[in-house]
Tab-separated table of C-alpha atoms in Angstrom:
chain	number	residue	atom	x	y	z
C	20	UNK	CA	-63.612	12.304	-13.928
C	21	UNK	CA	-61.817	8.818	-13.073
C	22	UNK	CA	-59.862	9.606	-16.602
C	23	UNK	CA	-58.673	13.278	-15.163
C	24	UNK	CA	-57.525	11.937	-12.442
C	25	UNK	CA	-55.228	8.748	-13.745
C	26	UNK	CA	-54.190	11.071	-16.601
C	27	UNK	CA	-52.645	13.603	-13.880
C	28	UNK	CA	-51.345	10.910	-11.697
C	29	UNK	CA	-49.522	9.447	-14.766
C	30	UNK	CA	-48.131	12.849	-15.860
C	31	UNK	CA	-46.671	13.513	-12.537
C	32	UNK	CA	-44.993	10.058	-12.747
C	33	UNK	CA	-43.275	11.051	-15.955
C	34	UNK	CA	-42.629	14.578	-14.700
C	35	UNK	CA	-40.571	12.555	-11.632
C	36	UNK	CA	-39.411	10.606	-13.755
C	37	UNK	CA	-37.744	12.741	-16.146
C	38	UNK	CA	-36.587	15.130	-13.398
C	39	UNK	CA	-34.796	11.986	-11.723
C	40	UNK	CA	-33.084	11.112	-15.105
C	41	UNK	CA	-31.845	14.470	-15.235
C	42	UNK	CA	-30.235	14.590	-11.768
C	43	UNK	CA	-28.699	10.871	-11.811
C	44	UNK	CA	-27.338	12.819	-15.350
C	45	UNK	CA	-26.081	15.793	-13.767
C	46	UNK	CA	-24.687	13.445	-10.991
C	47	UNK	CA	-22.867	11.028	-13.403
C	48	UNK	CA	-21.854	13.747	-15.721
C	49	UNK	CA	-17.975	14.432	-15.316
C	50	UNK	CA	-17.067	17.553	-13.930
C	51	UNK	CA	-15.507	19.668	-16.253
C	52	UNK	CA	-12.309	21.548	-14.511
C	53	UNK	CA	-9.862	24.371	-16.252
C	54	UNK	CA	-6.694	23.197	-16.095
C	55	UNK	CA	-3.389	25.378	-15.807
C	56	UNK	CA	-0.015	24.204	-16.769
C	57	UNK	CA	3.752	25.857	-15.727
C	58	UNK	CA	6.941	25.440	-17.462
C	59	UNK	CA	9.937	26.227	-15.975
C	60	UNK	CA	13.051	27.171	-17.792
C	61	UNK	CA	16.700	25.497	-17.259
C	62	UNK	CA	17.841	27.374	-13.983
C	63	UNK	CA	14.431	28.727	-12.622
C	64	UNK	CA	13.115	27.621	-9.327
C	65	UNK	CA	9.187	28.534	-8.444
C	66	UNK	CA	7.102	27.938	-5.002
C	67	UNK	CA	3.373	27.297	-6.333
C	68	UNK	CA	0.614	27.352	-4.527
C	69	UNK	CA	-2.229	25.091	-5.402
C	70	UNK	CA	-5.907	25.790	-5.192
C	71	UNK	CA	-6.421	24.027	-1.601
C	72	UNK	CA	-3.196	26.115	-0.138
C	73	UNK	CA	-0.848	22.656	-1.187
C	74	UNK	CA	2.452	23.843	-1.716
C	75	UNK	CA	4.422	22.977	-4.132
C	76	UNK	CA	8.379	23.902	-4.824
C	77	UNK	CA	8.861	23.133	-8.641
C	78	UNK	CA	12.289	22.646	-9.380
C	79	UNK	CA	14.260	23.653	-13.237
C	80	UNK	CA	13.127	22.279	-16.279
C	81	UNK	CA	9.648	21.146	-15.037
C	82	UNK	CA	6.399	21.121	-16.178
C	83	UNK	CA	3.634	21.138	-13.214
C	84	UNK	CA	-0.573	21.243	-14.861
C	85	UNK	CA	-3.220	21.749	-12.198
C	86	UNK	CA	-6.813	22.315	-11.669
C	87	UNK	CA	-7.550	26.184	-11.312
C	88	UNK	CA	-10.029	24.092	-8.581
C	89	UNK	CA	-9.821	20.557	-7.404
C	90	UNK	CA	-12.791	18.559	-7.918
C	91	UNK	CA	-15.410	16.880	-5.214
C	92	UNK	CA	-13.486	13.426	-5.016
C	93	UNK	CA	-9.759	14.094	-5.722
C	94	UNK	CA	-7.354	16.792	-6.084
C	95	UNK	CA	-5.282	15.751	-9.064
C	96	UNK	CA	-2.067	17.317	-10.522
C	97	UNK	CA	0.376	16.424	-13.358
C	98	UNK	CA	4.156	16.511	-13.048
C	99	UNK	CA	7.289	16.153	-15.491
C	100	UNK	CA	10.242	17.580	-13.652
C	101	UNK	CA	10.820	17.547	-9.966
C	102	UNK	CA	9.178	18.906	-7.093
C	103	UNK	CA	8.602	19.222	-3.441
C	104	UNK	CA	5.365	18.989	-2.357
C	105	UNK	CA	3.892	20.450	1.276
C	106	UNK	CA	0.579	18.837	0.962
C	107	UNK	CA	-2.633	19.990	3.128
C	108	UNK	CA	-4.240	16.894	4.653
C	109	UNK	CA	-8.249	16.054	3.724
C	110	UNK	CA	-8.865	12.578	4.101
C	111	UNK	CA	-12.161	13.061	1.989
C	112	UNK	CA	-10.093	14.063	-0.701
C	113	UNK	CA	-7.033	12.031	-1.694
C	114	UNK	CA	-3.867	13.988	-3.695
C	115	UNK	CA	-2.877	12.525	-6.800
C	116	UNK	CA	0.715	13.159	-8.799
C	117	UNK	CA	0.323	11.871	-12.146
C	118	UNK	CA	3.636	11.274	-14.510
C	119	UNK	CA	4.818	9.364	-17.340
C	120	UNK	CA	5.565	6.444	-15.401
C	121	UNK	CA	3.948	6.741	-12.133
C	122	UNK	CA	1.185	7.702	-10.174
C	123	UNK	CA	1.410	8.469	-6.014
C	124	UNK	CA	-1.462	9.108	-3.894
C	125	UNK	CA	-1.722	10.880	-0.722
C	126	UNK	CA	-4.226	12.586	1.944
C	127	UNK	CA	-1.733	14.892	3.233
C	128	UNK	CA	1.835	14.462	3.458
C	129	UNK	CA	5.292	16.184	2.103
C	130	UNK	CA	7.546	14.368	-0.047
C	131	UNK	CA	10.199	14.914	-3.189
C	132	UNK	CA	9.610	13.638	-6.560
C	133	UNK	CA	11.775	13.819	-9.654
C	134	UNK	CA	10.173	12.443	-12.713
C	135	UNK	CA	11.510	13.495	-15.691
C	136	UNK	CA	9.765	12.258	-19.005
C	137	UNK	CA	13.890	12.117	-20.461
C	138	UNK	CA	15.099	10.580	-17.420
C	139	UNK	CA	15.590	6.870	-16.610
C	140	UNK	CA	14.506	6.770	-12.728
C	141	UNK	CA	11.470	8.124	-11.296
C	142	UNK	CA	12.872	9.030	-7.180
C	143	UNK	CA	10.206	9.764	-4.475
C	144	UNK	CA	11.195	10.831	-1.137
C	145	UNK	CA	9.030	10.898	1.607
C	146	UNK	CA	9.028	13.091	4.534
C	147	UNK	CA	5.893	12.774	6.423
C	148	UNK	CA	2.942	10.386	6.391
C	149	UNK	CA	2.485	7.827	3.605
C	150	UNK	CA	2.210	7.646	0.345
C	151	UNK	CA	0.978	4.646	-2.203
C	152	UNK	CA	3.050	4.390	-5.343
C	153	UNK	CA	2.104	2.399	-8.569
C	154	UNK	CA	4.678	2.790	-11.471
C	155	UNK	CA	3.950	1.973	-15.350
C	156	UNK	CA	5.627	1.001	-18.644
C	157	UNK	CA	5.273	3.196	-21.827
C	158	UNK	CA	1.814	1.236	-22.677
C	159	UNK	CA	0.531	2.242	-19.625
C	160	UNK	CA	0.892	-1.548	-18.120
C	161	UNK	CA	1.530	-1.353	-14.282
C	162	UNK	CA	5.149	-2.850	-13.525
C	163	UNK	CA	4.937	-1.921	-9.848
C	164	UNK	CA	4.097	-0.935	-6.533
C	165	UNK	CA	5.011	0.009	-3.401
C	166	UNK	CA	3.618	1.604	-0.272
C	167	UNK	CA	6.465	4.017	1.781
C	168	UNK	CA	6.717	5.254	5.126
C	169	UNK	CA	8.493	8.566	5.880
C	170	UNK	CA	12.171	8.722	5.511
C	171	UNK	CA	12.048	6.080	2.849
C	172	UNK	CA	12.874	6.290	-0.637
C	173	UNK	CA	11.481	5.084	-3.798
C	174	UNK	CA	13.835	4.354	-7.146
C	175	UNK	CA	11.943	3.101	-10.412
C	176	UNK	CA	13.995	1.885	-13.106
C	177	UNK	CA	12.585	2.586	-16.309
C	178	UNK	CA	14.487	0.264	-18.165
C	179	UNK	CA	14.629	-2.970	-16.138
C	180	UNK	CA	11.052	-1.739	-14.722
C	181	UNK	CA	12.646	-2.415	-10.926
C	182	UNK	CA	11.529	-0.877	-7.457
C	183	UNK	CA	14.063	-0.643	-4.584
C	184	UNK	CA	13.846	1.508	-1.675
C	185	UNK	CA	16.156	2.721	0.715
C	186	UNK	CA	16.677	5.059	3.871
C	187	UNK	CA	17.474	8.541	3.517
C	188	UNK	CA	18.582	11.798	6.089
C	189	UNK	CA	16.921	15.445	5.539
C	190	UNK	CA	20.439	16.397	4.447
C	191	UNK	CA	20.108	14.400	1.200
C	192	UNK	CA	16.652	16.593	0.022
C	193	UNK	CA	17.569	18.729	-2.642
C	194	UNK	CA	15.951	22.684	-1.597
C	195	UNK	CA	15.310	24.328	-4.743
C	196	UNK	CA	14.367	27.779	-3.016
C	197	UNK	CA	17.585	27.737	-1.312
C	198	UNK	CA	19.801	26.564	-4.453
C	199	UNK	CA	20.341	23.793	-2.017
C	200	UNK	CA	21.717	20.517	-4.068
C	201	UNK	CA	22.663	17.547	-2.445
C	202	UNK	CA	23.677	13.403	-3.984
C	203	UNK	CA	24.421	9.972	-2.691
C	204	UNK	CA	26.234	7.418	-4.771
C	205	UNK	CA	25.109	9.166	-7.843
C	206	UNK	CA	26.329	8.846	-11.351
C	207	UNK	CA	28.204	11.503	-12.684
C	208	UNK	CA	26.066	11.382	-16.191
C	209	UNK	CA	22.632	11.802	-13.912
C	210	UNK	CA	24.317	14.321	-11.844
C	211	UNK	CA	25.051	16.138	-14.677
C	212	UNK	CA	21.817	16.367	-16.247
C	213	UNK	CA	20.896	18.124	-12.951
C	214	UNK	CA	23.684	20.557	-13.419
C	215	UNK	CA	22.534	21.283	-16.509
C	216	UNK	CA	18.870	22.205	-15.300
C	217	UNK	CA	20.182	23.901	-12.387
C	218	UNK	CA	22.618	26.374	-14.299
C	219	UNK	CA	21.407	26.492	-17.614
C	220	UNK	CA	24.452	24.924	-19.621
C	221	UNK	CA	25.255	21.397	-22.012
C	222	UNK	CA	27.556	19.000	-20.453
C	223	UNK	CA	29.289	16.956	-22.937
C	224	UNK	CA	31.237	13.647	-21.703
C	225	UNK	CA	34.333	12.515	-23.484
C	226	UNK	CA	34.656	9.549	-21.928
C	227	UNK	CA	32.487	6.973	-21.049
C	228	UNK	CA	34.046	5.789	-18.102
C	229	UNK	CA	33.912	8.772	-16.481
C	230	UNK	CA	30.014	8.976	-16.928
C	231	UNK	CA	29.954	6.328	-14.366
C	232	UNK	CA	31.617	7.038	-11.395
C	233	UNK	CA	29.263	7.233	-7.810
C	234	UNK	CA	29.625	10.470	-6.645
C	235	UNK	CA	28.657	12.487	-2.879
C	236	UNK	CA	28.470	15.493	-2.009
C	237	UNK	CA	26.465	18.389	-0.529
C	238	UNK	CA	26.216	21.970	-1.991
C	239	UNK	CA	24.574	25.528	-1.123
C	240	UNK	CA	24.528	28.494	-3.177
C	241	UNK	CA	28.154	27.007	-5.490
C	242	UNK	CA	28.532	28.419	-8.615
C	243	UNK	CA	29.008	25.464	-10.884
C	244	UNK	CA	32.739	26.056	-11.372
C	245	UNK	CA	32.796	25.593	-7.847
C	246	UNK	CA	30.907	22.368	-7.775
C	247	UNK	CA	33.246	20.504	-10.887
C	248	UNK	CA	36.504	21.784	-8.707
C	249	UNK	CA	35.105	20.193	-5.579
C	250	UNK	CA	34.547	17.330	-7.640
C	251	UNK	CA	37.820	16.842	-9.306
C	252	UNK	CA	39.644	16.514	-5.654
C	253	UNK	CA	38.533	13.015	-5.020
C	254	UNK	CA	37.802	12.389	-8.684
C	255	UNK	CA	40.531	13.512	-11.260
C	256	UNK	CA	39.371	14.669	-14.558
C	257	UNK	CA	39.903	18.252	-16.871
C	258	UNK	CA	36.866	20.357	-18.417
C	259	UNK	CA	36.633	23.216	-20.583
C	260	UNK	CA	33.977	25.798	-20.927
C	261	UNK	CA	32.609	26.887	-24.364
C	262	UNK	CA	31.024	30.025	-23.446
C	263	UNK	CA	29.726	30.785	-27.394
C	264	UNK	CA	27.592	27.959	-26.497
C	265	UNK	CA	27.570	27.885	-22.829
C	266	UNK	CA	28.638	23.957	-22.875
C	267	UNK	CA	30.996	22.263	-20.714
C	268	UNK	CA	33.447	19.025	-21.875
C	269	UNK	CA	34.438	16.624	-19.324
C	270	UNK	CA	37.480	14.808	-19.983
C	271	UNK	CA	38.932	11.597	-18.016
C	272	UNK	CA	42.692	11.850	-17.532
């Protein structure tokens, strides 16, 4: 009798036992989430929304992979392009942008962030509430880190793996859905890799000087004949359009 009764007390111990394995398992196992990815084509714009009602304004040429649903601890995303993000605040649940080079992380909060895998700057503009940035070299080694409050801008150099921020004013946020595009002391050569997103054409550089020059300027809704004759005002130079190929020559003079 004394037997019957260990043996059942010792098979209920196992019993718990196993059935506590297999929910610290269950608990430990990773969740398993089906991801979605968007590619945008040169001159396409798109407003996504995410799977907790984020927003997200993906800008040309980029490549934006989410969650079809955001997991228990985080709500991650992955980004090569540019974006605006309107992001819905849950403090239990920090929002993570993933690139190449970088990695921000928010609660809720709406910034800008170009990150182009080709590029040699990551920018991040923020907007409202705060955002922590690390940044890292091709090996994955973090270079840097900063922390920025809204209103301030982030620039990562790729190259010399440097961090400097800055002010900015709304005016200088670039509004995809309104074909809004806007530049401050900007190189001609990076501005014109956004041209070429934006409309969908090659712009070839004769001269190397010219690649250089700091440009401004502010511009809704331009065709992009309009924008290079707006330029040439302040900064004298001749192009010429190839339309069998749809690419443009700059030429200092």
């Amino acid at each position: 009798m004394l037997f019957l009764k260990t043996s059942k007390i010792a098979a209920f111990l196992i019993l718990a036992a196993f059935v506590g394995g297999i929910l610290t398992w269950i608990h430990k196992t990773p969740e398993t989430l089906k991801w979605t990815t968007i590619t945008l084509q040169r001159g396409e714009c798109r407003v996504i929304i995410l799977p907790d009602s984020s927003q997200v304004q993906l800008a040309p040429a980029s490549t934006l992979s989410y969650p079809l649903h955001f997991g228990k601890e985080q709500r991650e995303v992955h980004l090569d392009g540019e974006a605006y993000f309107d992001v819905r605040k849950d403090r239990q649940k920090p929002f993570i942008v993933s690139t190449q080079s970088s990695r921000l992380e928010v609660t809720g909060t709406s910034f800008n962030m170009s990150s182009y895998s080709s590029d040699d700057q990551d920018v991040i503009m923020l907007v409202e509430g705060g955002v922590k940035l690390n940044f890292f070299d091709q090996a994955g080694a973090q270079t840097g880190q900063i922390e920025l409050k809204p209103y301030q801008k982030a620039v990562y150099d790729k190259v010399s793996q440097e961090v400097t921020d800055s002010r900015f004013r709304d005016s200088d946020l670039n509004d995809w859905s309104h074909r809004k595009l806007s530049f401050r002391n900007e190189r001609f050569v990076d501005l014109a890799k956004t041209l070429e997103r934006y409309y969908d054409v090659d712009i070839i550089f004769k001269n190397k000087a010219l690649q250089e020059i700091l440009l401004n300027g502010d511009f809704e809704k331009e065709t992009l004949i309009d924008i290079l004759e707006t330029i040439k005002l302040l900064t004298p130079f001749s192009y010429q359009l190839d339309t069998s190929t749809n690419t443009i020559y700059l030429s200092a003079l």
